[in-house]
Coordinates of C-alpha atoms in Angstrom, one line a residue:
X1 CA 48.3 -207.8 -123.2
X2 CA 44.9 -209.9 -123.7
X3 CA 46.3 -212.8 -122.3
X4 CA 47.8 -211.3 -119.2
X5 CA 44.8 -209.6 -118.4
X6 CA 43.5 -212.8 -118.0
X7 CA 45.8 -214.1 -115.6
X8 CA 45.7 -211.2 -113.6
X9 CA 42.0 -210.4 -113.1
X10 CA 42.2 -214.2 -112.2
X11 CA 44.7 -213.2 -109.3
X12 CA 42.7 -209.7 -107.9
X13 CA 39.4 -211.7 -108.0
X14 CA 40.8 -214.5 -105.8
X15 CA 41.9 -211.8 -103.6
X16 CA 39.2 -209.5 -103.8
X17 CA 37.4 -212.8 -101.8
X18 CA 35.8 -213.7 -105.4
X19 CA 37.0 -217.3 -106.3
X20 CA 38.7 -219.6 -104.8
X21 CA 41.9 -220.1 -107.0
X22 CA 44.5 -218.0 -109.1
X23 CA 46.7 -218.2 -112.0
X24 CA 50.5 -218.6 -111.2
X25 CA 51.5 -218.7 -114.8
X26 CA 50.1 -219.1 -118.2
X27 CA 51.7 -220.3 -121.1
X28 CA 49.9 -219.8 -124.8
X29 CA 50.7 -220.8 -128.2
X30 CA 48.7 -219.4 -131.5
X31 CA 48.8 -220.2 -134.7
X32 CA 47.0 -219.3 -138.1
X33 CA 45.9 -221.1 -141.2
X34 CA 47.1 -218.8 -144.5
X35 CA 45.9 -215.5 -144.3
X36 CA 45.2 -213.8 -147.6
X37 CA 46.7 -210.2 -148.3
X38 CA 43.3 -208.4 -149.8
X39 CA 44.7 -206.9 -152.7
X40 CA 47.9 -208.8 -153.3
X41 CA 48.3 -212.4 -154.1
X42 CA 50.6 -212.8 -150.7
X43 CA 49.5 -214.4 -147.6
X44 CA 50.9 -215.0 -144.2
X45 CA 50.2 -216.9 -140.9
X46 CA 50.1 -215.5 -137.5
X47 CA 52.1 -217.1 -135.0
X48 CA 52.4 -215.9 -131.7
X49 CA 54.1 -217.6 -127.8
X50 CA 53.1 -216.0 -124.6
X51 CA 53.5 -216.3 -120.8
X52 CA 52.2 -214.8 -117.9
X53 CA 53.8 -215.0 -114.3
X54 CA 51.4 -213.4 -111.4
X55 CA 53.8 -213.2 -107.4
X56 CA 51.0 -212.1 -105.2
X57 CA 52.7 -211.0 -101.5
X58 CA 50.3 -211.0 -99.0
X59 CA 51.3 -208.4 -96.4
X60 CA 48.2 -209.4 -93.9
X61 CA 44.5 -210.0 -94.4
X62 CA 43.4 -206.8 -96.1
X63 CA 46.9 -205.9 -97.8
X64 CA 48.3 -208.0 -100.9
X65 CA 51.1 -206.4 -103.3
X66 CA 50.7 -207.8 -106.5
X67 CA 54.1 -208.3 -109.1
X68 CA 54.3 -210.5 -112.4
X69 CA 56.4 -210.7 -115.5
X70 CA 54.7 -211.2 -119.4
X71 CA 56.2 -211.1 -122.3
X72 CA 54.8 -212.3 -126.0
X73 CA 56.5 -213.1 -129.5
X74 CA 54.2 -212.9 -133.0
X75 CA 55.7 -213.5 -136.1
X76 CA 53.7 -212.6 -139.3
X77 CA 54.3 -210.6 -142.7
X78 CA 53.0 -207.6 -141.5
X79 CA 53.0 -206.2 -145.4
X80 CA 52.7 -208.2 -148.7
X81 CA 56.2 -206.6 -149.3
X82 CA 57.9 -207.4 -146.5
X83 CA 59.7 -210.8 -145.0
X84 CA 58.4 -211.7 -142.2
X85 CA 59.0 -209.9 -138.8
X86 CA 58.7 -210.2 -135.3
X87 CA 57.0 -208.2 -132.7
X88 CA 57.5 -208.4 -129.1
X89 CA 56.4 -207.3 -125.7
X90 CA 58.1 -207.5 -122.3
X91 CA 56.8 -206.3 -119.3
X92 CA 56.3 -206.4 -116.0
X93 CA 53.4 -205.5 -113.0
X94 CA 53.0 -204.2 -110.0
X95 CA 50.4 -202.7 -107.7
X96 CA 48.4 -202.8 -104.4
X97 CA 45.1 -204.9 -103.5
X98 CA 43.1 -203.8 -100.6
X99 CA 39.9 -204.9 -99.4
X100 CA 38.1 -202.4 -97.7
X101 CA 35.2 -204.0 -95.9
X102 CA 33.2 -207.1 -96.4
X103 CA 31.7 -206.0 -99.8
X104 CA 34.2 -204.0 -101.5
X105 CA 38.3 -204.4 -102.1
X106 CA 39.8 -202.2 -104.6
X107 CA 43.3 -202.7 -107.1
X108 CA 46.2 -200.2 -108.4
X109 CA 48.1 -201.4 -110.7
X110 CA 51.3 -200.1 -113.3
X111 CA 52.4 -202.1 -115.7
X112 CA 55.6 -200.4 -117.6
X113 CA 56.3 -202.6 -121.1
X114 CA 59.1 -202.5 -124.2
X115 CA 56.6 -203.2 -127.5
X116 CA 58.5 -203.3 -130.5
X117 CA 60.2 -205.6 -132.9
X118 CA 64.1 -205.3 -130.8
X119 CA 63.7 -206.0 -127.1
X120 CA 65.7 -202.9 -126.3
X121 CA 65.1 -200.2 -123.4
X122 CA 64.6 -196.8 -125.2
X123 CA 62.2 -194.0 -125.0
X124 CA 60.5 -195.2 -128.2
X125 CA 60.0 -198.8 -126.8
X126 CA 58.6 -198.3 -123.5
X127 CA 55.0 -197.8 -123.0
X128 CA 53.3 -197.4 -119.1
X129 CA 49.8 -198.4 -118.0
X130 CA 47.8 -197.9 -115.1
X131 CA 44.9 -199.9 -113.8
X132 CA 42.0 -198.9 -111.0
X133 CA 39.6 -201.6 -110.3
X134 CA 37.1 -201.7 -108.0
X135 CA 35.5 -205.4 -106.7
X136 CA 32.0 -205.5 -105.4
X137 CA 30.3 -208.8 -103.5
X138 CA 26.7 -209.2 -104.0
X139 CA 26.5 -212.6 -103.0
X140 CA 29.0 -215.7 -102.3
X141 CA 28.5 -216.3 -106.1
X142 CA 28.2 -213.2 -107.4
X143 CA 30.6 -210.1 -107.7
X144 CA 30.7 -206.8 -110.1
X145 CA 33.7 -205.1 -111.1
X146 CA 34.3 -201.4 -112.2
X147 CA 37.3 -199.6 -113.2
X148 CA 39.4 -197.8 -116.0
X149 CA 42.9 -199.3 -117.8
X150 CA 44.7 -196.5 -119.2
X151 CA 48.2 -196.6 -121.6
X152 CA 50.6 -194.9 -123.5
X153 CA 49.8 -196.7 -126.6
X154 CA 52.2 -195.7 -129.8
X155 CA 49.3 -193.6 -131.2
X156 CA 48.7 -191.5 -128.4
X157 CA 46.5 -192.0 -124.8
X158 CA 44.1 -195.3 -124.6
X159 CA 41.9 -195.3 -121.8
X160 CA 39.2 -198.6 -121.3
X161 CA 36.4 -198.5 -118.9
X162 CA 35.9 -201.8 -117.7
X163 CA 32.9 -203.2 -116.3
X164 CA 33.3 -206.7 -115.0
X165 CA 31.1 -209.4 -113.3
X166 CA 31.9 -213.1 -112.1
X167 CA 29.4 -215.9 -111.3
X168 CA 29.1 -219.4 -109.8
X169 CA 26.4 -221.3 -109.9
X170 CA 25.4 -223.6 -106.5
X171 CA 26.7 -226.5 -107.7
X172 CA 29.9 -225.2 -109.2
X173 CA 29.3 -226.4 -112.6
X174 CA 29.0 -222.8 -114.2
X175 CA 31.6 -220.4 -114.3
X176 CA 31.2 -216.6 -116.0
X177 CA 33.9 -214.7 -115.5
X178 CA 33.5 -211.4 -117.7
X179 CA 36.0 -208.5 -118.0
X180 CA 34.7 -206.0 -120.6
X181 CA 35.4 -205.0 -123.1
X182 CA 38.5 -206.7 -122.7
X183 CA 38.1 -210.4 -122.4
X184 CA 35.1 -213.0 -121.0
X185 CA 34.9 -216.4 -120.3
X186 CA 32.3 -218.9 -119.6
X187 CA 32.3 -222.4 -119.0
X188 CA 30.6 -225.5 -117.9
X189 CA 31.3 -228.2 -115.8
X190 CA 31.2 -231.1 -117.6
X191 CA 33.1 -233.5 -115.4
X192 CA 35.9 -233.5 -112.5
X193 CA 38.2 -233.1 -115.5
X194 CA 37.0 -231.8 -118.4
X195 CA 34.9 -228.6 -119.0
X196 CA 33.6 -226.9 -122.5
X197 CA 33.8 -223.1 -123.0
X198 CA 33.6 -220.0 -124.7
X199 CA 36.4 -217.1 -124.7
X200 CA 36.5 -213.7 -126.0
X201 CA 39.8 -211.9 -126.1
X202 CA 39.0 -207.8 -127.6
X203 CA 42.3 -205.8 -125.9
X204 CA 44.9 -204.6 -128.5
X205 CA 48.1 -202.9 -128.8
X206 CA 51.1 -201.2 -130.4
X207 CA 54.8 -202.0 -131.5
X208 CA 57.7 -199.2 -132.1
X209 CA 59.6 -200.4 -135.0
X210 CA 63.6 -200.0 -135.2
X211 CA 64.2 -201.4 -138.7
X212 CA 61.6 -200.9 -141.0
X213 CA 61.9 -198.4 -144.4
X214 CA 58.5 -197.1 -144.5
X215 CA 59.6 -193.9 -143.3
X216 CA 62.3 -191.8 -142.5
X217 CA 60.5 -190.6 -139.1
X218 CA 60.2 -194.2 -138.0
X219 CA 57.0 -196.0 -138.2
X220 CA 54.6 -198.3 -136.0
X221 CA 52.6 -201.2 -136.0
X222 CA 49.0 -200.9 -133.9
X223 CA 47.1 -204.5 -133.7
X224 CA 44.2 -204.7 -132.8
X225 CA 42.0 -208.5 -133.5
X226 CA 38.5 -209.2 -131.5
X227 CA 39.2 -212.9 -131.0
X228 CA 35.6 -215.5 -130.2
X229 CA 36.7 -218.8 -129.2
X230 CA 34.9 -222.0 -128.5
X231 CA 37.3 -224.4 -126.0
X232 CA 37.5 -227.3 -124.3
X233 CA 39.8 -227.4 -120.8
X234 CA 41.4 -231.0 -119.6
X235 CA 42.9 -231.3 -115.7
X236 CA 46.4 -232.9 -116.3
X237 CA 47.2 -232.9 -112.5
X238 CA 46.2 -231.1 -109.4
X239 CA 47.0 -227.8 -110.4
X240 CA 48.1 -228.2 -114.0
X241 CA 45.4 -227.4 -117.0
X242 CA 45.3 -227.6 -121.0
X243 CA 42.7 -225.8 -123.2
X244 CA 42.3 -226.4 -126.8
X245 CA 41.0 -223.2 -128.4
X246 CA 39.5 -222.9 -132.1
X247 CA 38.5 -219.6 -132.7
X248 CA 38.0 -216.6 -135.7
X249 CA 39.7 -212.9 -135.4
X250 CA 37.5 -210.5 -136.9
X251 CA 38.6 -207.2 -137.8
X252 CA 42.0 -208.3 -137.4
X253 CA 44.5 -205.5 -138.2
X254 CA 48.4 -205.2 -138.2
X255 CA 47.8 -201.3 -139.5
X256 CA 51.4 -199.3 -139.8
X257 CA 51.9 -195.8 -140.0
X258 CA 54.5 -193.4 -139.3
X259 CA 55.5 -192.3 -135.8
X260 CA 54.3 -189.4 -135.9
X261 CA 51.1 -190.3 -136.9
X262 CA 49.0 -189.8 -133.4
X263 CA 45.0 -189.5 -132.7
X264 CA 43.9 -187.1 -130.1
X265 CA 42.2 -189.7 -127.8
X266 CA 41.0 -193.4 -128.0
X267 CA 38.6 -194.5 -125.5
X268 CA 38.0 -197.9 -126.0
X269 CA 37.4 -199.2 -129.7
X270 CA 36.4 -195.1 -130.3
X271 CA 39.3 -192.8 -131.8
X272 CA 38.8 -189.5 -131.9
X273 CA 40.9 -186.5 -134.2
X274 CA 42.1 -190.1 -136.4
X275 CA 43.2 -188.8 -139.7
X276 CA 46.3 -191.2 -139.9
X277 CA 47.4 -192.7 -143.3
X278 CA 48.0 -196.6 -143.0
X279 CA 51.2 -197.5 -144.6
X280 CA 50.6 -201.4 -145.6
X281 CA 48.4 -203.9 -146.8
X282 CA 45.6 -205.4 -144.6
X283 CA 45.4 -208.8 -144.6
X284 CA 42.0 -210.7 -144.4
X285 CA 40.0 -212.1 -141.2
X286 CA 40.8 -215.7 -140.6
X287 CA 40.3 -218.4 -138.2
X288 CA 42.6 -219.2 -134.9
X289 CA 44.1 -222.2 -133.2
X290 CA 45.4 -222.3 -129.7
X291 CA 46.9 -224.1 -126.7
X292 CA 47.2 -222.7 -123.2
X293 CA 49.2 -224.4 -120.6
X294 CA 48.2 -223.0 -116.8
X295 CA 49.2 -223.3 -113.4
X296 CA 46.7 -222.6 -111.2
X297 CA 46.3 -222.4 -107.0
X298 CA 43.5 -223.6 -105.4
X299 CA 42.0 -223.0 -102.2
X300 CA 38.9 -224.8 -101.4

């Protein structure tokens, strides 16, 4: 979900009169060096495809209905015991932008999702979340963002407060476009087509799993990885861009447990009533490599 949320807070700023572009589509590839199990001898990599898709339909001036498609593939060990397995996502968005008056323009959005390791529609697959944001213009180059992301994660209820913020300096060389504490990005200008930046990714997630002998209840993995990269960005056309990402995942956890092992409430990275019993073997923190592919709209 990380890297959708990235596209599409690219797509409500442009239309809550923030920037002037927005991300069409987004296409990401990771991959890890060997990551060491930390008791066992075993190792794995991570290796993970994504793509975005953002269909903004502008109804008139103050109206824009926002859909989009994402779905993502990571293959790791997620156990020192285990072959290696896939988990996927598949989902799709769609809400309501409004702008309100000249300073303020608000978002709804639903985002329903399969998470598992079959891309299957069932009960146990689907998870639903909800986004409220709020956009506030201070300035030309300066606007704040408020709201709350809430999902049915695996575990139980998830809810995020977000506070947000996006800056452009006068001569368009510097670029801060914050979304905590799920993502940020800043960036500098260093030439027509080429710019150097930083990127933090911090949202996790969970995965039902249909085949898996952990337990007889059925089981679940919950990932959750804060991910600080350093990037450089190259313009391969008009509206086609490439950045090179070099990063590390700290606190990087695949942790499974059994299905009906729930918390009462998370709220943010806090979990509250979490006595759960993790059914696998952590493996260690590790550096990341990645390529994203965009499409992006401009509208100077």
């Amino acid at each position: 979900m990380k890297y959708f949320f990235s596209c599409l807070f690219s797509c409500i700023f442009f239309i809550g009169f923030s920037q002037n572009y927005f991300d069409v589509a987004n296409f990401t590839y990771t991959n890890t060096p060997s990551n060491d199990f930390e008791i066992s001898d075993a190792y794995t990599t991570v290796e993970e495809i994504a793509l975005e898709l953002n269909f903004p339909v502008i109804i008139n001036p103050k109206t824009t209905i926002l859909t989009g498609l994402f779905l993502n593939k990571t293959k790791l060990n997620i156990d020192a015991n285990l072959s290696s397995s896939n988990l996927n996502v598949l989902g799709l968005t769609i809400g309501v932008n409004k702008v309100i008056n000249d300073k303020w323009s608000a978002t709804f959005m639903a985002f329903p999702k399969i998470a598992s390791d079959k891309i299957k529609l069932s009960n146990d697959n689907l998870q639903l979340g909800f986004l409220t944001l709020f956009t506030n213009k201070k300035r030309d180059d300066l606007k704040y963002r408020y709201g709350v992301f809430a999902n049915t994660e695996k575990y139980g209820l998830i809810i995020v407060p977000i506070l947000g913020l996006y800056y452009l300096n006068a001569n368009k060389t510097f670029e801060a476009n914050l979304n905590l504490p799920i993502n940020a990005d800043i960036n500098f200008k260093m030439s027509n087509k080429f710019w150097l930046g930083i990127k933090f990714d911090g949202l996790g997630t969970t995965y039902n799993l249909n085949e898996q002998n952990y337990s007889a209840n059925g089981a679940y993995v919950s990932k959750t990885s804060n991910e600080l990269f350093s990037y450089l960005r190259f313009k391969l056309s008009k509206s086609l861009y490439i950045n090179t990402k070099v990063g590390y995942a700290i606190s990087r956890n695949y942790k499974l447990y059994d299905a009906n092992d729930k918390i009462d409430l998370a709220l943010s990275a806090f979990y509250f009533g979490d006595d759960r019993t993790q059914l696998n073997e952590r493996f260690k923190d590790g550096a990341i490599f990645k390529v994203e592919l965009f499409y992006r709209l401009h509208f100077d």
